[in-house]
PDB file of N, CA and C in Angstrom:
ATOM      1  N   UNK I  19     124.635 -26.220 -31.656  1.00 91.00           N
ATOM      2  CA  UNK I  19     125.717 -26.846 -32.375  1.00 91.00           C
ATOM      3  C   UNK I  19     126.373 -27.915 -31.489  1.00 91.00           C
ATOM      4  N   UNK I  20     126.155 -29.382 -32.071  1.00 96.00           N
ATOM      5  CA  UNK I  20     127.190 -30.247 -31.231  1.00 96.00           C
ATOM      6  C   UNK I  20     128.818 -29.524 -30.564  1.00 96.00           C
ATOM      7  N   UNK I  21     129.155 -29.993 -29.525  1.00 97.00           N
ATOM      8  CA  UNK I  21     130.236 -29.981 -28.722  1.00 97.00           C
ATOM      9  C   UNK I  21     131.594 -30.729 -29.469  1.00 97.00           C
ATOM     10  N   UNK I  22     132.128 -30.622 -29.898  1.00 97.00           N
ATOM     11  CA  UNK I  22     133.402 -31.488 -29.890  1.00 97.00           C
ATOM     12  C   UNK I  22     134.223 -31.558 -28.503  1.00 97.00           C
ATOM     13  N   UNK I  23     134.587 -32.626 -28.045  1.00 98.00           N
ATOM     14  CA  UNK I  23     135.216 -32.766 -26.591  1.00 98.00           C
ATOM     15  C   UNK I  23     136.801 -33.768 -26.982  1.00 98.00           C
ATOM     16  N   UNK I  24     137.587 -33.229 -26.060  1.00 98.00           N
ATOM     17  CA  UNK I  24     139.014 -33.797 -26.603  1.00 98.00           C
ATOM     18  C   UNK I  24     139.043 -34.347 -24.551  1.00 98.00           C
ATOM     19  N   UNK I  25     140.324 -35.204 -24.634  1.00 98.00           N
ATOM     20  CA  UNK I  25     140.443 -35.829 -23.029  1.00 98.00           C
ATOM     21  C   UNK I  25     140.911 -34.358 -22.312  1.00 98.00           C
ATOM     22  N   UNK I  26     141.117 -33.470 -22.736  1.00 98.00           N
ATOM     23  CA  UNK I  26     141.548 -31.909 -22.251  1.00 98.00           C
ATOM     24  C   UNK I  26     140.391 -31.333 -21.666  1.00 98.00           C
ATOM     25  N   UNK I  27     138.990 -31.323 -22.477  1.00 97.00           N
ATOM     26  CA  UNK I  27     138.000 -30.540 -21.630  1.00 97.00           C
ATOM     27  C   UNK I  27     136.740 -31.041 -21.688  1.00 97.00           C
ATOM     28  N   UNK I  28     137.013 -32.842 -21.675  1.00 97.00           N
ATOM     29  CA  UNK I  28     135.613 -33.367 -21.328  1.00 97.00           C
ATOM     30  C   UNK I  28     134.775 -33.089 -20.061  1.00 97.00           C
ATOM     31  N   UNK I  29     135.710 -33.209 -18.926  1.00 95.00           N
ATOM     32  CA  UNK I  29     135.226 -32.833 -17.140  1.00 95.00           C
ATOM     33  C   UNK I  29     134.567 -31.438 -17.582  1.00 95.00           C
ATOM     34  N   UNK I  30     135.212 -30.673 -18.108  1.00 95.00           N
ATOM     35  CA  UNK I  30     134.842 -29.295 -18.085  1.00 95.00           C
ATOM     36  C   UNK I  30     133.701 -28.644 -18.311  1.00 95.00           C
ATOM     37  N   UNK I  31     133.498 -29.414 -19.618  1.00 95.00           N
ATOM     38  CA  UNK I  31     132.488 -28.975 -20.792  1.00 95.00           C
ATOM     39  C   UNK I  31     131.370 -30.123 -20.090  1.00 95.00           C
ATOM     40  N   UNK I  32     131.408 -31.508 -19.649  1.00 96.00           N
ATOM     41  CA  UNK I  32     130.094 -32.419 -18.786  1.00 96.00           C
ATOM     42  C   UNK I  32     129.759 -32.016 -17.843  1.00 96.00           C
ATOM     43  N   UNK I  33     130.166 -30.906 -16.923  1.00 94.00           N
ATOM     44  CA  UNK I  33     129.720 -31.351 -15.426  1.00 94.00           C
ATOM     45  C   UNK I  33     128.701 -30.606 -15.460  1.00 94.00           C
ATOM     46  N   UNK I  34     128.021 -29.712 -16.031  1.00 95.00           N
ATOM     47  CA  UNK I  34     126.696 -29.231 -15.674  1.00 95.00           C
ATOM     48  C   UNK I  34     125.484 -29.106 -17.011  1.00 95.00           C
ATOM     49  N   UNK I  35     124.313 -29.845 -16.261  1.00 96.00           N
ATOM     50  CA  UNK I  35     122.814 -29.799 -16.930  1.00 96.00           C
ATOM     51  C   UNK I  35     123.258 -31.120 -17.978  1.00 96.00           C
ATOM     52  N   UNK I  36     122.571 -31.215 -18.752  1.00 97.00           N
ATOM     53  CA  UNK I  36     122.141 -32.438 -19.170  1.00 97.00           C
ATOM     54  C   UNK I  36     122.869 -32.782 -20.463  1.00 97.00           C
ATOM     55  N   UNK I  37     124.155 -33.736 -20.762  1.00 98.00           N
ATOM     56  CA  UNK I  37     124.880 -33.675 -22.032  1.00 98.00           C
ATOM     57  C   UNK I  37     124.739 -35.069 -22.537  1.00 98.00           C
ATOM     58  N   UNK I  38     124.899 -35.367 -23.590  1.00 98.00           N
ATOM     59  CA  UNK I  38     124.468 -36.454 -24.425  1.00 98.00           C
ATOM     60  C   UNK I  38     126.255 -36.906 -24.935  1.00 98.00           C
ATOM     61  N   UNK I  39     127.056 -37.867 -24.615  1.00 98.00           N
ATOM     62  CA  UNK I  39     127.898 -37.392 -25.279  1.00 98.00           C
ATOM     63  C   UNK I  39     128.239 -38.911 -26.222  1.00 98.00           C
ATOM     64  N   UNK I  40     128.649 -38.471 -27.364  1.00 98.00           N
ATOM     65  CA  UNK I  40     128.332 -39.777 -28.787  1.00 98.00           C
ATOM     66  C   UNK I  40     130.027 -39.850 -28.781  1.00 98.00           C
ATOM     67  N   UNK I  41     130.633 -41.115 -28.435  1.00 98.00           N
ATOM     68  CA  UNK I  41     131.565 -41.614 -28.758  1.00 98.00           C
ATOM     69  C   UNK I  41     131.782 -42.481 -29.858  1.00 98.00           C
ATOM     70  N   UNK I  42     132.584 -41.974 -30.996  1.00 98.00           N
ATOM     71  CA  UNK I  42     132.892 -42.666 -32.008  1.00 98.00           C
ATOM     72  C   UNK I  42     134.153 -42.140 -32.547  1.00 98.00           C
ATOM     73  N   UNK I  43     134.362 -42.800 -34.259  1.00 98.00           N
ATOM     74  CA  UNK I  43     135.711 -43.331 -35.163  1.00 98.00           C
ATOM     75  C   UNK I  43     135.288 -42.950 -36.450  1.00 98.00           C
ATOM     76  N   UNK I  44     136.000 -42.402 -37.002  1.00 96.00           N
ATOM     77  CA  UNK I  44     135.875 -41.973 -38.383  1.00 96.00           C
ATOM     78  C   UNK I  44     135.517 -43.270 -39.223  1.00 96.00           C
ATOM     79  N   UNK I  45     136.127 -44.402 -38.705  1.00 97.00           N
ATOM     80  CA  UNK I  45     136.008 -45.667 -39.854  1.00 97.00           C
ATOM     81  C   UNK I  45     134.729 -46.434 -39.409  1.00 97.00           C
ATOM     82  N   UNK I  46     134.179 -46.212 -38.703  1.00 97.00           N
ATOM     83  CA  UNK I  46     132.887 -46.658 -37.851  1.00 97.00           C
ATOM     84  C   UNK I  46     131.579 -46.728 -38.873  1.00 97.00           C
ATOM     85  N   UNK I  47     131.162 -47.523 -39.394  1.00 97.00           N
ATOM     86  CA  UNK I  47     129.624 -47.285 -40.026  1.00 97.00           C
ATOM     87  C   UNK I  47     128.548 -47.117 -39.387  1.00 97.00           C
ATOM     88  N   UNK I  48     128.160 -47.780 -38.310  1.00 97.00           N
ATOM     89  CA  UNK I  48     127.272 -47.586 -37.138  1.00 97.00           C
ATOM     90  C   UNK I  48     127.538 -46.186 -36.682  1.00 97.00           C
ATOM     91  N   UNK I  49     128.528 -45.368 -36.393  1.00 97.00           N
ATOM     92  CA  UNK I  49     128.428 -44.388 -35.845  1.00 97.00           C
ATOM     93  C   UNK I  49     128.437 -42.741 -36.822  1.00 97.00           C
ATOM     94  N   UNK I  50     128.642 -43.313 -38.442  1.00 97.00           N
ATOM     95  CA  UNK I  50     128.421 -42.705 -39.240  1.00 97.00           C
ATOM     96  C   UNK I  50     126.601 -42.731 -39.110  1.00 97.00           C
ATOM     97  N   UNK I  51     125.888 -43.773 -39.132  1.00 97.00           N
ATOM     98  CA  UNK I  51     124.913 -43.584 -38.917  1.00 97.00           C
ATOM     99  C   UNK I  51     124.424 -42.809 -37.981  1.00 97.00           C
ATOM    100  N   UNK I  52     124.658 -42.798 -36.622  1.00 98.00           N
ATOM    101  CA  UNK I  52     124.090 -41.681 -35.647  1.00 98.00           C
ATOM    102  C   UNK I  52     123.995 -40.463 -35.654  1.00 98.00           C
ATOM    103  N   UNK I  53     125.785 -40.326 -36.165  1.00 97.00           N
ATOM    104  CA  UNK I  53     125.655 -38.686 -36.281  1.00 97.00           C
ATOM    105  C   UNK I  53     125.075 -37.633 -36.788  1.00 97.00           C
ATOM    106  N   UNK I  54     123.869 -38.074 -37.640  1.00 97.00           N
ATOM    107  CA  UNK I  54     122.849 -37.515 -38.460  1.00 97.00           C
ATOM    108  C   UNK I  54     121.660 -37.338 -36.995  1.00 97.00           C
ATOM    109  N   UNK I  55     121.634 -38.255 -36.427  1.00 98.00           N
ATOM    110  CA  UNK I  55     120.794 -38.447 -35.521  1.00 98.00           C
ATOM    111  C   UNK I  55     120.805 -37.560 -34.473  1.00 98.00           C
ATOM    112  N   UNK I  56     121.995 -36.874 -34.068  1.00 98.00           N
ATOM    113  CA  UNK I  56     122.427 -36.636 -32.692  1.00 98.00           C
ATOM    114  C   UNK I  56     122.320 -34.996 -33.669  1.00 98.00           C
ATOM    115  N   UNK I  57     122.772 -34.819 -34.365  1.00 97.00           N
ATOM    116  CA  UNK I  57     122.414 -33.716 -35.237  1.00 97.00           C
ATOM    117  C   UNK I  57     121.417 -33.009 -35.146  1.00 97.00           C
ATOM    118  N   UNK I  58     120.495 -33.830 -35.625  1.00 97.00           N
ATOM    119  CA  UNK I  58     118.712 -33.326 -35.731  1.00 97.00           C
ATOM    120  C   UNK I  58     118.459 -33.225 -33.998  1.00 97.00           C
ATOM    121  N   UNK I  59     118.541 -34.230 -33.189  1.00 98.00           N
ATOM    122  CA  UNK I  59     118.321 -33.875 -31.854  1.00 98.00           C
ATOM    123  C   UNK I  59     118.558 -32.444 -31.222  1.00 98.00           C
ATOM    124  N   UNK I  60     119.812 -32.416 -31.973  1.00 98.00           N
ATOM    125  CA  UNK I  60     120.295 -31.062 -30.942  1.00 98.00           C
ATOM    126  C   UNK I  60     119.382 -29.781 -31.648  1.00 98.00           C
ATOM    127  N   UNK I  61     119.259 -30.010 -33.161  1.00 97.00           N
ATOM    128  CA  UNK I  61     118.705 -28.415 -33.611  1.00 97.00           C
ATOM    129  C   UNK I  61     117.381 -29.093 -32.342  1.00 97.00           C
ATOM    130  N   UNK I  62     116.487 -29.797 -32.378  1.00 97.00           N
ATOM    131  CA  UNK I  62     115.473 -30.002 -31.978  1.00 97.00           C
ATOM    132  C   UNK I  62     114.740 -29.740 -30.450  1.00 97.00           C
ATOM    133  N   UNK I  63     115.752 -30.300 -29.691  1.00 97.00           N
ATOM    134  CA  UNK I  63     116.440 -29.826 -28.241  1.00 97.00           C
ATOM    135  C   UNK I  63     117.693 -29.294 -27.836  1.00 97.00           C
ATOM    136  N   UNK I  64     118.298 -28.570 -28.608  1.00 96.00           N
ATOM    137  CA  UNK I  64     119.348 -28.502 -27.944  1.00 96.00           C
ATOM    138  C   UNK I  64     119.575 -27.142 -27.135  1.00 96.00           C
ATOM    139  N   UNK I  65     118.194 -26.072 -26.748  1.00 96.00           N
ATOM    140  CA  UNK I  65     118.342 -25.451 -25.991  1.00 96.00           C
ATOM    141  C   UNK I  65     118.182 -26.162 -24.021  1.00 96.00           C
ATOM    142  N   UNK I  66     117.382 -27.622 -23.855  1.00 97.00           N
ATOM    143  CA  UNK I  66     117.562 -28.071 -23.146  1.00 97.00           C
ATOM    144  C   UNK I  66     118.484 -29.508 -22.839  1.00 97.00           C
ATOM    145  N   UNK I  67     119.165 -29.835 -23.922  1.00 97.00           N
ATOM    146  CA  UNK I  67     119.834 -30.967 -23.872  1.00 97.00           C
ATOM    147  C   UNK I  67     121.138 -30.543 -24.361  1.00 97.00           C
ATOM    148  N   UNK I  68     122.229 -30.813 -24.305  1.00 97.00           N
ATOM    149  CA  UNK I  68     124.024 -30.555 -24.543  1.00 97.00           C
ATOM    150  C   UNK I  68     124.247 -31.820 -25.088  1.00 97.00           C
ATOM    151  N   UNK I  69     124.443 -31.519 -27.069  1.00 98.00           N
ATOM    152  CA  UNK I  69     125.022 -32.744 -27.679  1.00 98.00           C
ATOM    153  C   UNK I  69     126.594 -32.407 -27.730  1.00 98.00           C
ATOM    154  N   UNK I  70     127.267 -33.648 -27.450  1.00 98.00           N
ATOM    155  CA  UNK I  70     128.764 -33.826 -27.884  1.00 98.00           C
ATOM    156  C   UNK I  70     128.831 -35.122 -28.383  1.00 98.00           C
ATOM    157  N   UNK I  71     130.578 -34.713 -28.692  1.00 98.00           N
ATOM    158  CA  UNK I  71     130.835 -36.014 -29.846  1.00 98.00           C
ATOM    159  C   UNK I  71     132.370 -36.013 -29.159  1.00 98.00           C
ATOM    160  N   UNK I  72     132.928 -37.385 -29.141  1.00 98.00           N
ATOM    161  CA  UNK I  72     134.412 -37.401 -28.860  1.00 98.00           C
ATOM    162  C   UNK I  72     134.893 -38.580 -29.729  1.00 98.00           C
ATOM    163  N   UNK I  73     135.856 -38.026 -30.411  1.00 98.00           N
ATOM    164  CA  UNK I  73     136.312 -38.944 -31.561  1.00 98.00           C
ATOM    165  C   UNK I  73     137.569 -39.715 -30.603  1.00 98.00           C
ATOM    166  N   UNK I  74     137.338 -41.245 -30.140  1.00 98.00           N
ATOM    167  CA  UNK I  74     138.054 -42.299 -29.011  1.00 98.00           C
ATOM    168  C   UNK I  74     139.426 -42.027 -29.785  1.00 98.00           C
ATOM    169  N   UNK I  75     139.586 -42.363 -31.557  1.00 97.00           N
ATOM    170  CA  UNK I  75     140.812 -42.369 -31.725  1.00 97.00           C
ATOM    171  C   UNK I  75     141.702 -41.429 -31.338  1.00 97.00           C
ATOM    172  N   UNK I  76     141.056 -40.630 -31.181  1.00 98.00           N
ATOM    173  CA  UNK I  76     142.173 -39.030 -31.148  1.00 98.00           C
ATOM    174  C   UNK I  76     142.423 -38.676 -29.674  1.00 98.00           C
ATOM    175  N   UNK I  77     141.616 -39.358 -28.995  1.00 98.00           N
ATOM    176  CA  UNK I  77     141.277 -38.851 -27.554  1.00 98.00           C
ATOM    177  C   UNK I  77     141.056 -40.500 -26.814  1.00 98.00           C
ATOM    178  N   UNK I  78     142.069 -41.127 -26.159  1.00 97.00           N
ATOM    179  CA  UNK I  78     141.910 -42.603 -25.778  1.00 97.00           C
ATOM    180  C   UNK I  78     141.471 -42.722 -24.424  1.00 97.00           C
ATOM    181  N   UNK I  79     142.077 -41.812 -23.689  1.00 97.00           N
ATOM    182  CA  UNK I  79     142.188 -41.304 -22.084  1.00 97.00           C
ATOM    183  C   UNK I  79     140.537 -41.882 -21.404  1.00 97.00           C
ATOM    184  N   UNK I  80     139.760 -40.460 -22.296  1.00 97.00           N
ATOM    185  CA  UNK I  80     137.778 -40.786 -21.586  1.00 97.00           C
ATOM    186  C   UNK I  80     137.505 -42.204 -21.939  1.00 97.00           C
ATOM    187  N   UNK I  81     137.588 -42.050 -23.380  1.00 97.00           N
ATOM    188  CA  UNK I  81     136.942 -43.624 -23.168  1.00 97.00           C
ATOM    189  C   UNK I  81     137.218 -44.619 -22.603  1.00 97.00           C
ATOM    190  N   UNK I  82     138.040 -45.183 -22.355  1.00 96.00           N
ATOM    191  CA  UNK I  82     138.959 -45.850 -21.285  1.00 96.00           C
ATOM    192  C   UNK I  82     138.604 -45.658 -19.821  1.00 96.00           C
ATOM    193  N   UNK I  83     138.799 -44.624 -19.284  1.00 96.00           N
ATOM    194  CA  UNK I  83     138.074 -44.142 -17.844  1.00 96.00           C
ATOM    195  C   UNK I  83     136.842 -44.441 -17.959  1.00 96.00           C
ATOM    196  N   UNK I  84     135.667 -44.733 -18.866  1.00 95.00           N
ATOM    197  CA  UNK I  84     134.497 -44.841 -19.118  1.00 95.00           C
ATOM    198  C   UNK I  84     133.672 -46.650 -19.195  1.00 95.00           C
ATOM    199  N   UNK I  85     135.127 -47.187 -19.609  1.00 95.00           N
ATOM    200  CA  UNK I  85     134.552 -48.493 -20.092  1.00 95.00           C
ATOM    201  C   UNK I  85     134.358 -48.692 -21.317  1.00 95.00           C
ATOM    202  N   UNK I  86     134.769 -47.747 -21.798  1.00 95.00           N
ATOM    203  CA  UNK I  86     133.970 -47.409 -23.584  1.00 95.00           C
ATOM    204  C   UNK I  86     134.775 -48.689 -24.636  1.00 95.00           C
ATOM    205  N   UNK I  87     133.875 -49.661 -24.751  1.00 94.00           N
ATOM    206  CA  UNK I  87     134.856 -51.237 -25.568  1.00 94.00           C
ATOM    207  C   UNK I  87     134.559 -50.983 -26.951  1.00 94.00           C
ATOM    208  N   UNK I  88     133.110 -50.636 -27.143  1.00 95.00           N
ATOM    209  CA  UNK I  88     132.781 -50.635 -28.275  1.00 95.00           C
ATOM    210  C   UNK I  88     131.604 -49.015 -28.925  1.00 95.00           C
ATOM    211  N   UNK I  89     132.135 -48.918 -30.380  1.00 97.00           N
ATOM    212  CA  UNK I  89     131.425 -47.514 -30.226  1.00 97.00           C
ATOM    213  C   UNK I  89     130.271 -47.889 -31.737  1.00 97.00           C
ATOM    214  N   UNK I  90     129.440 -47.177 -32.172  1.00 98.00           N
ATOM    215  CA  UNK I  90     129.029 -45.661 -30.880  1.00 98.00           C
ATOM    216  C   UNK I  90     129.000 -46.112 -29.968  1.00 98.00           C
ATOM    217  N   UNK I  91     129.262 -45.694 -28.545  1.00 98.00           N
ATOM    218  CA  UNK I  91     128.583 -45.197 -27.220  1.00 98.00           C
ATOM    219  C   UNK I  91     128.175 -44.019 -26.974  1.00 98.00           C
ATOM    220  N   UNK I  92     126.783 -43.773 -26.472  1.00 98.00           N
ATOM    221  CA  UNK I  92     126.418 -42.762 -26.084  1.00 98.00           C
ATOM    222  C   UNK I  92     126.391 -42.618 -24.442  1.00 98.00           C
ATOM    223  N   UNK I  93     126.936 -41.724 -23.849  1.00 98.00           N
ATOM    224  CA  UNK I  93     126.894 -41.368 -22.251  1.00 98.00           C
ATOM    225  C   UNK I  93     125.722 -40.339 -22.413  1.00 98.00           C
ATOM    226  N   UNK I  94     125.115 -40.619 -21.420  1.00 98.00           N
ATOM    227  CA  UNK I  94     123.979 -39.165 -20.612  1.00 98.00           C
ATOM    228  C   UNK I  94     124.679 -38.857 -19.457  1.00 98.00           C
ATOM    229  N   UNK I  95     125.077 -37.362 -18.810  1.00 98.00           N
ATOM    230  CA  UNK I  95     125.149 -37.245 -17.973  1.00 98.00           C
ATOM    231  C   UNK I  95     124.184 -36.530 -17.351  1.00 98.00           C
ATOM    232  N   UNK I  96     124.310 -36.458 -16.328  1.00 97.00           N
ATOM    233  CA  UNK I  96     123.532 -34.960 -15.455  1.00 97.00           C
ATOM    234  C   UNK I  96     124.563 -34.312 -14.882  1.00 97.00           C
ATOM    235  N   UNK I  97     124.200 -33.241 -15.059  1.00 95.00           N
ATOM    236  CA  UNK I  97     125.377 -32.567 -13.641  1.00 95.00           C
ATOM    237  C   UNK I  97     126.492 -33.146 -12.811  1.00 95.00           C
ATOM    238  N   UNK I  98     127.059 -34.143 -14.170  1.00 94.00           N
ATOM    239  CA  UNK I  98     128.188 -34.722 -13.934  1.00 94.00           C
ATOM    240  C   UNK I  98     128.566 -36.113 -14.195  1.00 94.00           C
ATOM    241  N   UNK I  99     127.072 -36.761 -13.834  1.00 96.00           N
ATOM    242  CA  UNK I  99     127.115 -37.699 -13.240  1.00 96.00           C
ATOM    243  C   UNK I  99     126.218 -38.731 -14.085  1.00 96.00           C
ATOM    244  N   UNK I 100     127.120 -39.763 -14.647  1.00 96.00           N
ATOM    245  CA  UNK I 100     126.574 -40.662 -15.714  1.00 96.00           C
ATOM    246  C   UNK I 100     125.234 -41.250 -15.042  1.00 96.00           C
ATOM    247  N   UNK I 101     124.453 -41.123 -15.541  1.00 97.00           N
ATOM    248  CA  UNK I 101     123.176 -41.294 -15.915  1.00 97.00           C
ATOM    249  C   UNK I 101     122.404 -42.822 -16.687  1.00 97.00           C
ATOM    250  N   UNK I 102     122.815 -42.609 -17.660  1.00 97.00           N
ATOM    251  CA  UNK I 102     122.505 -43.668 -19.028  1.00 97.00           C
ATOM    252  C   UNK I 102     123.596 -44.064 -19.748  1.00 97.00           C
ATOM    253  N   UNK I 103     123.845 -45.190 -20.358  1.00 97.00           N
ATOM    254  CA  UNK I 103     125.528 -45.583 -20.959  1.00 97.00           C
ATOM    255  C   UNK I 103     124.850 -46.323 -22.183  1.00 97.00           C
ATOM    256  N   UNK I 104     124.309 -45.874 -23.389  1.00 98.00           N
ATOM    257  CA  UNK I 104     123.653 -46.914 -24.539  1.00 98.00           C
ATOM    258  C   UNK I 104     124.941 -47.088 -25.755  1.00 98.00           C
ATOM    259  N   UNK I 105     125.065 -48.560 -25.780  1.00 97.00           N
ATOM    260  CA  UNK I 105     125.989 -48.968 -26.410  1.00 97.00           C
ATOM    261  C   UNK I 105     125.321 -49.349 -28.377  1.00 97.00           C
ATOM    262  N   UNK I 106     126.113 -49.492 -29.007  1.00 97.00           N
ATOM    263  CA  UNK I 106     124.997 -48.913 -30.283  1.00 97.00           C
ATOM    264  C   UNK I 106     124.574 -48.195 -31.447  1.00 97.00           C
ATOM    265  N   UNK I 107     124.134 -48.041 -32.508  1.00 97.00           N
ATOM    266  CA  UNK I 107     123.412 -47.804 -32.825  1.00 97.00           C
ATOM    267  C   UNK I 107     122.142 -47.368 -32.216  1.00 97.00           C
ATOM    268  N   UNK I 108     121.324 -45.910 -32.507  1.00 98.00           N
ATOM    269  CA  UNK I 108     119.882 -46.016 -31.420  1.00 98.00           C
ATOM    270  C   UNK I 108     119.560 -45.241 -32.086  1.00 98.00           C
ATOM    271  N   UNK I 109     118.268 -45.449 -32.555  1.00 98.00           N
ATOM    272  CA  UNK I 109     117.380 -44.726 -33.469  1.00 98.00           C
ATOM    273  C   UNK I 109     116.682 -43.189 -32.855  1.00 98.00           C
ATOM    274  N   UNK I 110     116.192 -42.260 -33.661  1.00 98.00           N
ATOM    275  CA  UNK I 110     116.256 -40.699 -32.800  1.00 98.00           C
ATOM    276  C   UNK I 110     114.987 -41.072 -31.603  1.00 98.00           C
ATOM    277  N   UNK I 111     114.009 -41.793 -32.267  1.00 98.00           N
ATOM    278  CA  UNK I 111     112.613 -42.054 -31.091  1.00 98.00           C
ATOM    279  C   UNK I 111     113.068 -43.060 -29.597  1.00 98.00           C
ATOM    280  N   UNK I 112     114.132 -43.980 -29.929  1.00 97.00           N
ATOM    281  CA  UNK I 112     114.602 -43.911 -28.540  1.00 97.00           C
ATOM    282  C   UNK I 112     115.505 -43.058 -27.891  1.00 97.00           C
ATOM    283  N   UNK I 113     116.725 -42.671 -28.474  1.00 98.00           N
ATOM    284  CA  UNK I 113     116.928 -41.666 -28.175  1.00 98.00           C
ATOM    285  C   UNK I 113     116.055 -40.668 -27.078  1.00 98.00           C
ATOM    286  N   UNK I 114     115.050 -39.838 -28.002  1.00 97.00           N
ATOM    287  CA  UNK I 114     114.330 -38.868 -27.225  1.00 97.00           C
ATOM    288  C   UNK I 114     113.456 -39.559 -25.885  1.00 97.00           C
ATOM    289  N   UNK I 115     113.206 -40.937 -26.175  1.00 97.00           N
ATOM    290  CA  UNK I 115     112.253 -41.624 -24.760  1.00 97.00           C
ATOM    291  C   UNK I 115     113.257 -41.529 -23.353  1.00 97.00           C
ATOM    292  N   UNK I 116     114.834 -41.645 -23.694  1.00 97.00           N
ATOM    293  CA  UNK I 116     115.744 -41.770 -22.334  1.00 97.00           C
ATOM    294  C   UNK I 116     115.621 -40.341 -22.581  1.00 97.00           C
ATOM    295  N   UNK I 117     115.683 -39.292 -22.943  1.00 98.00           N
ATOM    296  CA  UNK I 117     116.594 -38.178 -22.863  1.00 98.00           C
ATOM    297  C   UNK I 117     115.401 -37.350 -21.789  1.00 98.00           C
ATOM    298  N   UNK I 118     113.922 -37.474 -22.601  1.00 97.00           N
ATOM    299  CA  UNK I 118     112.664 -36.779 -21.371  1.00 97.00           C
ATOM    300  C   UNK I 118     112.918 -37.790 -20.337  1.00 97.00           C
ATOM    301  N   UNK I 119     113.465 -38.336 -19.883  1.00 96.00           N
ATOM    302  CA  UNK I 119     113.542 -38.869 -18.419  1.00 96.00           C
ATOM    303  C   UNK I 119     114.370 -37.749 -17.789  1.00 96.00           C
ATOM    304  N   UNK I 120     115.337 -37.139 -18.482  1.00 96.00           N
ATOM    305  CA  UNK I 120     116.139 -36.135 -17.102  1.00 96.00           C
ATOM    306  C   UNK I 120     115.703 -34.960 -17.767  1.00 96.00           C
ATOM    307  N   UNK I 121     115.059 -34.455 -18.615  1.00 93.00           N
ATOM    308  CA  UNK I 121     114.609 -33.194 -18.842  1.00 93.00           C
ATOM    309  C   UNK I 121     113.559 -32.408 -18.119  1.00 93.00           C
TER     310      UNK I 121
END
């Protein structure tokens, strides 16, 4: 089951093994699109990959500390530590090509 993350327990819930995390806006069409995406990923991998989602409006703090200008953004971390930063729209087959790089 995707993660919901608030600026309260993003550190918490990222710092270990491999998290995907989808920054977006309720009014967002591009990121209405993903979330179907990030969905299917996780039933698919999500015993080795950690999907989250942080909604920027509600939570301004991460994205901001992040750089986050425009959404979706998707962060990869590893064990903490940003990884991949895809700004975007991104279809599930790229998606999965970055994600087997840290798996």
């Amino acid at each position: 089951m995707v993660k919901v993350l608030t600026d309260a327990n993003f550190e918490t819930e990222t710092k270990d093994g491999i998290i995907l995390v989808d920054f977006w806006a309720t009014w967002c069409g591009p990121c209405r699109m993903q979330s179907p995406i990030i969905d299917e990923l996780d039933e698919e991998i999500g015993d080795k990959v950690t999907f989250a989602k942080m909604d920027v409006d509600a939570n301004p703090q991460t994205p901001q500390k992040f750089g986050i200008m425009g959404i979706p953004t998707l962060i990869i971390k590893k064990d903490g530590a940003v990884v991949e930063k895809l700004v975007g729209f991104h279809q599930k087959e790229m998606l999965e090509e970055v994600l087997d790089k840290y798996i």
